[in-house]
PDB file of C-alpha atoms in Angstrom:
ATOM      1  CA  GLY A   1      42.367 104.347  60.573  1.00 53.00           C
ATOM      2  CA  PRO A   2      45.461 102.622  59.253  1.00 57.00           C
ATOM      3  CA  ASP A   3      45.588  98.891  59.682  1.00 81.00           C
ATOM      4  CA  GLU A   4      48.859  98.239  61.442  1.00 86.00           C
ATOM      5  CA  GLU A   5      49.072  94.641  60.266  1.00 89.00           C
ATOM      6  CA  THR A   6      48.679  95.615  56.607  1.00 90.00           C
ATOM      7  CA  VAL A   7      51.315  98.334  56.841  1.00 90.00           C
ATOM      8  CA  ASN A   8      53.639  95.945  58.640  1.00 89.00           C
ATOM      9  CA  ASN A   9      53.128  93.239  56.023  1.00 92.00           C
ATOM     10  CA  ILE A  10      53.878  95.629  53.176  1.00 91.00           C
ATOM     11  CA  ILE A  11      57.014  97.121  54.729  1.00 92.00           C
ATOM     12  CA  ASN A  12      58.469  93.999  56.332  1.00 91.00           C
ATOM     13  CA  GLY A  13      57.284  91.759  53.510  1.00 91.00           C
ATOM     14  CA  SER A  14      59.025  93.895  50.890  1.00 93.00           C
ATOM     15  CA  TYR A  15      62.140  93.862  53.035  1.00 91.00           C
ATOM     16  CA  MET A  16      62.107  90.102  53.529  1.00 90.00           C
ATOM     17  CA  TYR A  17      61.643  89.579  49.788  1.00 93.00           C
ATOM     18  CA  GLY A  18      64.880  91.398  49.192  1.00 92.00           C
ATOM     19  CA  ILE A  19      63.751  94.810  47.994  1.00 93.00           C
ATOM     20  CA  PRO A  20      66.809  97.026  48.587  1.00 94.00           C
ATOM     21  CA  LEU A  21      66.340  99.152  51.682  1.00 94.00           C
ATOM     22  CA  ALA A  22      66.870 102.506  49.917  1.00 96.00           C
ATOM     23  CA  ASP A  23      64.159 101.548  47.389  1.00 96.00           C
ATOM     24  CA  LEU A  24      61.802 100.534  50.166  1.00 95.00           C
ATOM     25  CA  LEU A  25      62.374 103.815  52.036  1.00 95.00           C
ATOM     26  CA  ASP A  26      62.197 106.082  48.978  1.00 95.00           C
ATOM     27  CA  TYR A  27      59.400 104.431  47.035  1.00 94.00           C
ATOM     28  CA  VAL A  28      57.182 102.865  49.686  1.00 93.00           C
ATOM     29  CA  VAL A  29      57.607 104.549  53.068  1.00 92.00           C
ATOM     30  CA  ASP A  30      58.236 108.113  51.880  1.00 89.00           C
ATOM     31  CA  ILE A  31      55.388 107.951  49.376  1.00 88.00           C
ATOM     32  CA  ALA A  32      53.036 106.661  52.092  1.00 89.00           C
ATOM     33  CA  GLY A  33      53.997 109.658  54.232  1.00 85.00           C
ATOM     34  CA  TYR A  34      53.225 112.064  51.403  1.00 86.00           C
ATOM     35  CA  LEU A  35      49.882 110.410  50.708  1.00 89.00           C
ATOM     36  CA  VAL A  36      48.955 110.967  54.356  1.00 88.00           C
ATOM     37  CA  GLU A  37      50.070 114.594  54.105  1.00 85.00           C
ATOM     38  CA  LYS A  38      48.064 115.129  50.904  1.00 91.00           C
ATOM     39  CA  LYS A  39      44.877 113.806  52.535  1.00 92.00           C
ATOM     40  CA  LEU A  40      45.510 116.060  55.499  1.00 87.00           C
ATOM     41  CA  LYS A  41      45.884 119.127  53.263  1.00 89.00           C
ATOM     42  CA  VAL A  42      42.489 118.591  51.635  1.00 93.00           C
ATOM     43  CA  ASN A  43      40.856 117.750  54.991  1.00 92.00           C
ATOM     44  CA  GLU A  44      40.097 114.153  54.035  1.00 94.00           C
ATOM     45  CA  ILE A  45      41.600 113.081  57.349  1.00 90.00           C
ATOM     46  CA  SER A  46      42.110 114.809  60.694  1.00 88.00           C
ATOM     47  CA  HIS A  47      45.431 115.713  62.281  1.00 84.00           C
ATOM     48  CA  ALA A  48      44.869 112.886  64.747  1.00 85.00           C
ATOM     49  CA  ASP A  49      44.408 110.394  61.875  1.00 89.00           C
ATOM     50  CA  ALA A  50      47.544 111.684  60.182  1.00 86.00           C
ATOM     51  CA  TYR A  51      49.490 111.381  63.403  1.00 84.00           C
ATOM     52  CA  LEU A  52      48.291 107.818  63.935  1.00 87.00           C
ATOM     53  CA  SER A  53      49.084 106.831  60.362  1.00 88.00           C
ATOM     54  CA  ARG A  54      52.613 108.188  60.697  1.00 85.00           C
ATOM     55  CA  LYS A  55      53.039 106.390  64.020  1.00 86.00           C
ATOM     56  CA  VAL A  56      52.033 103.080  62.403  1.00 89.00           C
ATOM     57  CA  ILE A  57      54.460 103.624  59.510  1.00 90.00           C
ATOM     58  CA  SER A  58      57.222 104.628  61.967  1.00 87.00           C
ATOM     59  CA  ARG A  59      56.724 101.505  64.041  1.00 88.00           C
ATOM     60  CA  SER A  60      56.881  99.256  60.994  1.00 90.00           C
ATOM     61  CA  VAL A  61      60.118 100.852  59.814  1.00 91.00           C
ATOM     62  CA  ASP A  62      61.521 100.725  63.326  1.00 88.00           C
ATOM     63  CA  SER A  63      61.015  96.968  63.347  1.00 87.00           C
ATOM     64  CA  LEU A  64      63.701  96.825  60.620  1.00 86.00           C
ATOM     65  CA  ASN A  65      66.111  98.205  63.225  1.00 82.00           C
ATOM     66  CA  LYS A  66      65.736  95.389  65.714  1.00 75.00           C
ATOM     67  CA  ASP A  67      68.547  93.006  64.792  1.00 63.00           C
ATOM     68  CA  LYS A  68      71.005  95.330  63.169  1.00 61.00           C
ATOM     69  CA  PRO A  69      73.595  96.043  61.920  1.00 57.00           C
ATOM     70  CA  ASN A  70      72.485  93.691  59.178  1.00 59.00           C
ATOM     71  CA  SER A  71      75.799  94.055  57.449  1.00 71.00           C
ATOM     72  CA  SER A  72      79.182  93.649  59.044  1.00 84.00           C
ATOM     73  CA  PHE A  73      80.085  96.368  61.541  1.00 88.00           C
ATOM     74  CA  ASN A  74      82.174  99.091  59.896  1.00 91.00           C
ATOM     75  CA  GLY A  75      83.766 100.128  63.182  1.00 92.00           C
ATOM     76  CA  LYS A  76      81.911 103.444  63.275  1.00 94.00           C
ATOM     77  CA  ASN A  77      79.234 104.864  65.551  1.00 95.00           C
ATOM     78  CA  ALA A  78      76.490 107.152  64.264  1.00 95.00           C
ATOM     79  CA  LEU A  79      74.051 109.319  66.180  1.00 92.00           C
ATOM     80  CA  CYS A  80      70.638 110.200  64.717  1.00 90.00           C
ATOM     81  CA  VAL A  81      68.960 113.271  66.149  1.00 84.00           C
ATOM     82  CA  ASN A  82      65.577 114.873  65.704  1.00 78.00           C
ATOM     83  CA  PHE A  83      65.206 118.621  66.257  1.00 70.00           C
ATOM     84  CA  GLU A  84      63.351 119.408  69.443  1.00 59.00           C
ATOM     85  CA  ASP A  85      60.364 120.930  67.643  1.00 55.00           C
ATOM     86  CA  ASN A  86      60.200 118.166  65.071  1.00 57.00           C
ATOM     87  CA  LEU A  87      57.500 115.734  66.085  1.00 56.00           C
ATOM     88  CA  PRO A  88      57.374 112.916  63.537  1.00 60.00           C
ATOM     89  CA  ASP A  89      60.523 110.884  63.874  1.00 77.00           C
ATOM     90  CA  ILE A  90      59.925 108.734  60.785  1.00 83.00           C
ATOM     91  CA  GLY A  91      62.810 110.377  58.882  1.00 87.00           C
ATOM     92  CA  VAL A  92      65.212 109.686  61.728  1.00 88.00           C
ATOM     93  CA  ILE A  93      64.042 106.069  61.986  1.00 89.00           C
ATOM     94  CA  MET A  94      64.462 105.558  58.221  1.00 92.00           C
ATOM     95  CA  SER A  95      67.951 107.087  58.401  1.00 94.00           C
ATOM     96  CA  GLU A  96      68.833 104.796  61.284  1.00 92.00           C
ATOM     97  CA  ALA A  97      67.739 101.730  59.295  1.00 93.00           C
ATOM     98  CA  LEU A  98      69.892 102.752  56.344  1.00 94.00           C
ATOM     99  CA  LEU A  99      72.949 103.503  58.488  1.00 95.00           C
ATOM    100  CA  ARG A 100      72.652 100.149  60.244  1.00 92.00           C
ATOM    101  CA  HIS A 101      72.604  98.477  56.856  1.00 90.00           C
ATOM    102  CA  LYS A 102      75.777 100.336  55.960  1.00 92.00           C
ATOM    103  CA  GLY A 103      77.456  98.771  58.993  1.00 91.00           C
ATOM    104  CA  TYR A 104      77.151 101.598  61.503  1.00 93.00           C
ATOM    105  CA  ASN A 105      76.376 101.056  65.147  1.00 92.00           C
ATOM    106  CA  VAL A 106      73.549 103.587  65.607  1.00 92.00           C
ATOM    107  CA  PHE A 107      72.332 105.556  68.583  1.00 89.00           C
ATOM    108  CA  ASN A 108      69.025 107.361  68.181  1.00 83.00           C
ATOM    109  CA  THR A 109      68.160 110.199  70.550  1.00 76.00           C
ATOM    110  CA  GLY A 110      64.621 110.276  69.167  1.00 61.00           C
ATOM    111  CA  SER A 111      62.547 113.434  69.278  1.00 55.00           C
ATOM    112  CA  HIS A 112      63.057 116.470  71.442  1.00 50.00           C
ATOM    113  CA  ALA A 113      66.752 115.835  71.844  1.00 52.00           C
ATOM    114  CA  TYR A 114      68.238 118.554  73.981  1.00 61.00           C
ATOM    115  CA  LEU A 115      71.060 119.868  71.832  1.00 64.00           C
ATOM    116  CA  GLY A 116      73.028 121.185  74.790  1.00 65.00           C
ATOM    117  CA  ASP A 117      73.917 117.654  75.839  1.00 76.00           C
ATOM    118  CA  LEU A 118      74.973 116.647  72.372  1.00 82.00           C
ATOM    119  CA  GLU A 119      78.693 117.210  72.847  1.00 84.00           C
ATOM    120  CA  ASP A 120      78.804 114.909  75.888  1.00 85.00           C
ATOM    121  CA  VAL A 121      76.983 112.151  74.021  1.00 86.00           C
ATOM    122  CA  ILE A 122      79.281 112.509  71.004  1.00 90.00           C
ATOM    123  CA  LYS A 123      82.343 112.147  73.212  1.00 90.00           C
ATOM    124  CA  SER A 124      81.092 109.376  75.484  1.00 90.00           C
ATOM    125  CA  LYS A 125      79.726 107.251  72.623  1.00 91.00           C
ATOM    126  CA  LYS A 126      82.699 108.015  70.314  1.00 94.00           C
ATOM    127  CA  ILE A 127      80.452 109.190  67.489  1.00 94.00           C
ATOM    128  CA  HIS A 128      81.906 109.358  63.952  1.00 95.00           C
ATOM    129  CA  LEU A 129      78.799 110.539  62.124  1.00 96.00           C
ATOM    130  CA  LEU A 130      75.979 112.799  63.234  1.00 93.00           C
ATOM    131  CA  LEU A 131      72.697 112.787  61.322  1.00 93.00           C
ATOM    132  CA  PHE A 132      69.797 115.240  61.650  1.00 88.00           C
ATOM    133  CA  TYR A 133      66.491 114.880  59.861  1.00 86.00           C
ATOM    134  CA  LEU A 134      64.119 117.750  59.184  1.00 83.00           C
ATOM    135  CA  CYS A 135      60.906 117.076  57.321  1.00 76.00           C
ATOM    136  CA  ASP A 136      58.507 119.727  56.067  1.00 73.00           C
ATOM    137  CA  MET A 137      55.213 118.067  56.959  1.00 69.00           C
ATOM    138  CA  GLN A 138      52.472 120.039  58.719  1.00 62.00           C
ATOM    139  CA  CYS A 139      53.309 118.321  61.978  1.00 60.00           C
ATOM    140  CA  CYS A 140      56.961 119.317  61.808  1.00 60.00           C
ATOM    141  CA  ASN A 141      57.162 122.392  63.980  1.00 61.00           C
ATOM    142  CA  ALA A 142      60.907 122.877  63.639  1.00 53.00           C
ATOM    143  CA  VAL A 143      60.363 124.528  60.267  1.00 56.00           C
ATOM    144  CA  ALA A 144      57.149 126.350  61.241  1.00 65.00           C
ATOM    145  CA  SER A 145      57.742 130.052  60.712  1.00 71.00           C
ATOM    146  CA  GLU A 146      57.909 130.874  64.418  1.00 72.00           C
ATOM    147  CA  ASN A 147      60.630 128.264  64.975  1.00 76.00           C
ATOM    148  CA  ILE A 148      62.735 128.799  61.868  1.00 78.00           C
ATOM    149  CA  LEU A 149      65.114 131.215  63.581  1.00 80.00           C
ATOM    150  CA  LYS A 150      65.587 128.898  66.547  1.00 80.00           C
ATOM    151  CA  THR A 151      66.188 125.880  64.286  1.00 80.00           C
ATOM    152  CA  THR A 152      68.603 127.926  62.146  1.00 84.00           C
ATOM    153  CA  GLU A 153      70.571 128.844  65.266  1.00 84.00           C
ATOM    154  CA  GLN A 154      70.602 125.191  66.362  1.00 82.00           C
ATOM    155  CA  VAL A 155      71.938 124.103  62.981  1.00 86.00           C
ATOM    156  CA  LYS A 156      74.696 126.725  63.185  1.00 88.00           C
ATOM    157  CA  GLU A 157      75.617 125.523  66.696  1.00 86.00           C
ATOM    158  CA  VAL A 158      75.784 121.933  65.522  1.00 87.00           C
ATOM    159  CA  LEU A 159      77.936 122.840  62.529  1.00 91.00           C
ATOM    160  CA  SER A 160      80.434 124.788  64.602  1.00 90.00           C
ATOM    161  CA  LEU A 161      80.580 122.000  67.198  1.00 89.00           C
ATOM    162  CA  ALA A 162      81.177 119.453  64.438  1.00 91.00           C
ATOM    163  CA  LYS A 163      83.913 121.583  62.929  1.00 91.00           C
ATOM    164  CA  SER A 164      85.661 121.976  66.276  1.00 91.00           C
ATOM    165  CA  ILE A 165      85.773 118.213  66.888  1.00 90.00           C
ATOM    166  CA  ASN A 166      86.171 117.157  63.253  1.00 91.00           C
ATOM    167  CA  LEU A 167      82.877 115.271  63.022  1.00 94.00           C
ATOM    168  CA  LYS A 168      80.961 114.458  59.855  1.00 95.00           C
ATOM    169  CA  VAL A 169      77.424 115.884  59.959  1.00 94.00           C
ATOM    170  CA  VAL A 170      74.646 114.943  57.558  1.00 95.00           C
ATOM    171  CA  PHE A 171      71.304 116.720  57.258  1.00 92.00           C
ATOM    172  CA  GLY A 172      68.318 115.065  55.648  1.00 91.00           C
ATOM    173  CA  GLY A 173      64.821 116.045  54.638  1.00 86.00           C
ATOM    174  CA  LEU A 174      62.975 118.734  52.737  1.00 82.00           C
ATOM    175  CA  GLY A 175      62.706 120.957  55.806  1.00 80.00           C
ATOM    176  CA  LEU A 176      66.254 122.111  55.173  1.00 81.00           C
ATOM    177  CA  SER A 177      65.149 124.258  52.239  1.00 80.00           C
ATOM    178  CA  ASN A 178      63.270 126.479  54.708  1.00 79.00           C
ATOM    179  CA  LEU A 179      66.483 127.366  56.503  1.00 81.00           C
ATOM    180  CA  LYS A 180      67.811 129.861  54.004  1.00 77.00           C
ATOM    181  CA  GLY A 181      70.777 131.169  55.964  1.00 79.00           C
ATOM    182  CA  VAL A 182      72.426 127.853  56.728  1.00 84.00           C
ATOM    183  CA  LYS A 183      72.024 125.904  53.523  1.00 79.00           C
ATOM    184  CA  PRO A 184      75.380 127.106  52.086  1.00 83.00           C
ATOM    185  CA  LEU A 185      77.153 126.090  55.317  1.00 87.00           C
ATOM    186  CA  ILE A 186      76.045 122.476  55.051  1.00 90.00           C
ATOM    187  CA  LYS A 187      78.413 120.120  53.287  1.00 92.00           C
ATOM    188  CA  HIS A 188      76.406 116.861  53.380  1.00 95.00           C
ATOM    189  CA  SER A 189      72.653 116.775  52.870  1.00 93.00           C
ATOM    190  CA  PHE A 190      70.179 114.353  51.327  1.00 94.00           C
ATOM    191  CA  LEU A 191      66.571 114.271  50.146  1.00 92.00           C
ATOM    192  CA  THR A 192      66.359 110.598  49.223  1.00 94.00           C
ATOM    193  CA  PHE A 193      67.747 107.547  50.938  1.00 95.00           C
ATOM    194  CA  HIS A 194      69.626 106.726  47.731  1.00 97.00           C
ATOM    195  CA  ASN A 195      71.449 110.051  48.293  1.00 96.00           C
ATOM    196  CA  LEU A 196      72.163 109.137  51.901  1.00 97.00           C
ATOM    197  CA  GLN A 197      73.561 105.789  50.834  1.00 95.00           C
ATOM    198  CA  LYS A 198      76.125 107.602  48.659  1.00 96.00           C
ATOM    199  CA  ILE A 199      77.168 110.003  51.429  1.00 95.00           C
ATOM    200  CA  VAL A 200      77.787 107.412  54.133  1.00 94.00           C
TER     201      VAL A 200
END
């Protein structure tokens, strides 16, 4: 299994030595996630191993979120949301780290966020930016064929809500390409954290 200390040393060490966050997320963390996925596809590791590896990586990245914002507060609040069927929250945690470094105060609903309550949260927390992350890993059920229609409907709901209250919405991750019907409706999306940095 993954050695938590090693992973932690690599991620936090790189960060402490001044590697820019977007580089760290794109070239270290994301690549690690794809290596895990590749091993899973050829049955070199079990689903349980893959899950544990992702958990370890998630925790290490999340530790970058502890004392943030690390830059001066930009006066804006962001909300990071995972789709309810989307289990690994690594993408959301990486997005949160980047937003905090761009000066946002970030709220993270984590996985299985019930979208119905979203509007209340947006209003009570005075959210300026809403970010969803949708990966396309095997463990991401939100883009599994049986859930694609449901996720597509959720995205449409979110977009119309955002339009009605004039809120900026950003979608990240490769899972988006599976949602054929909504892609044209989305104004801001990113695949890399360098992209996200430009949008926010």
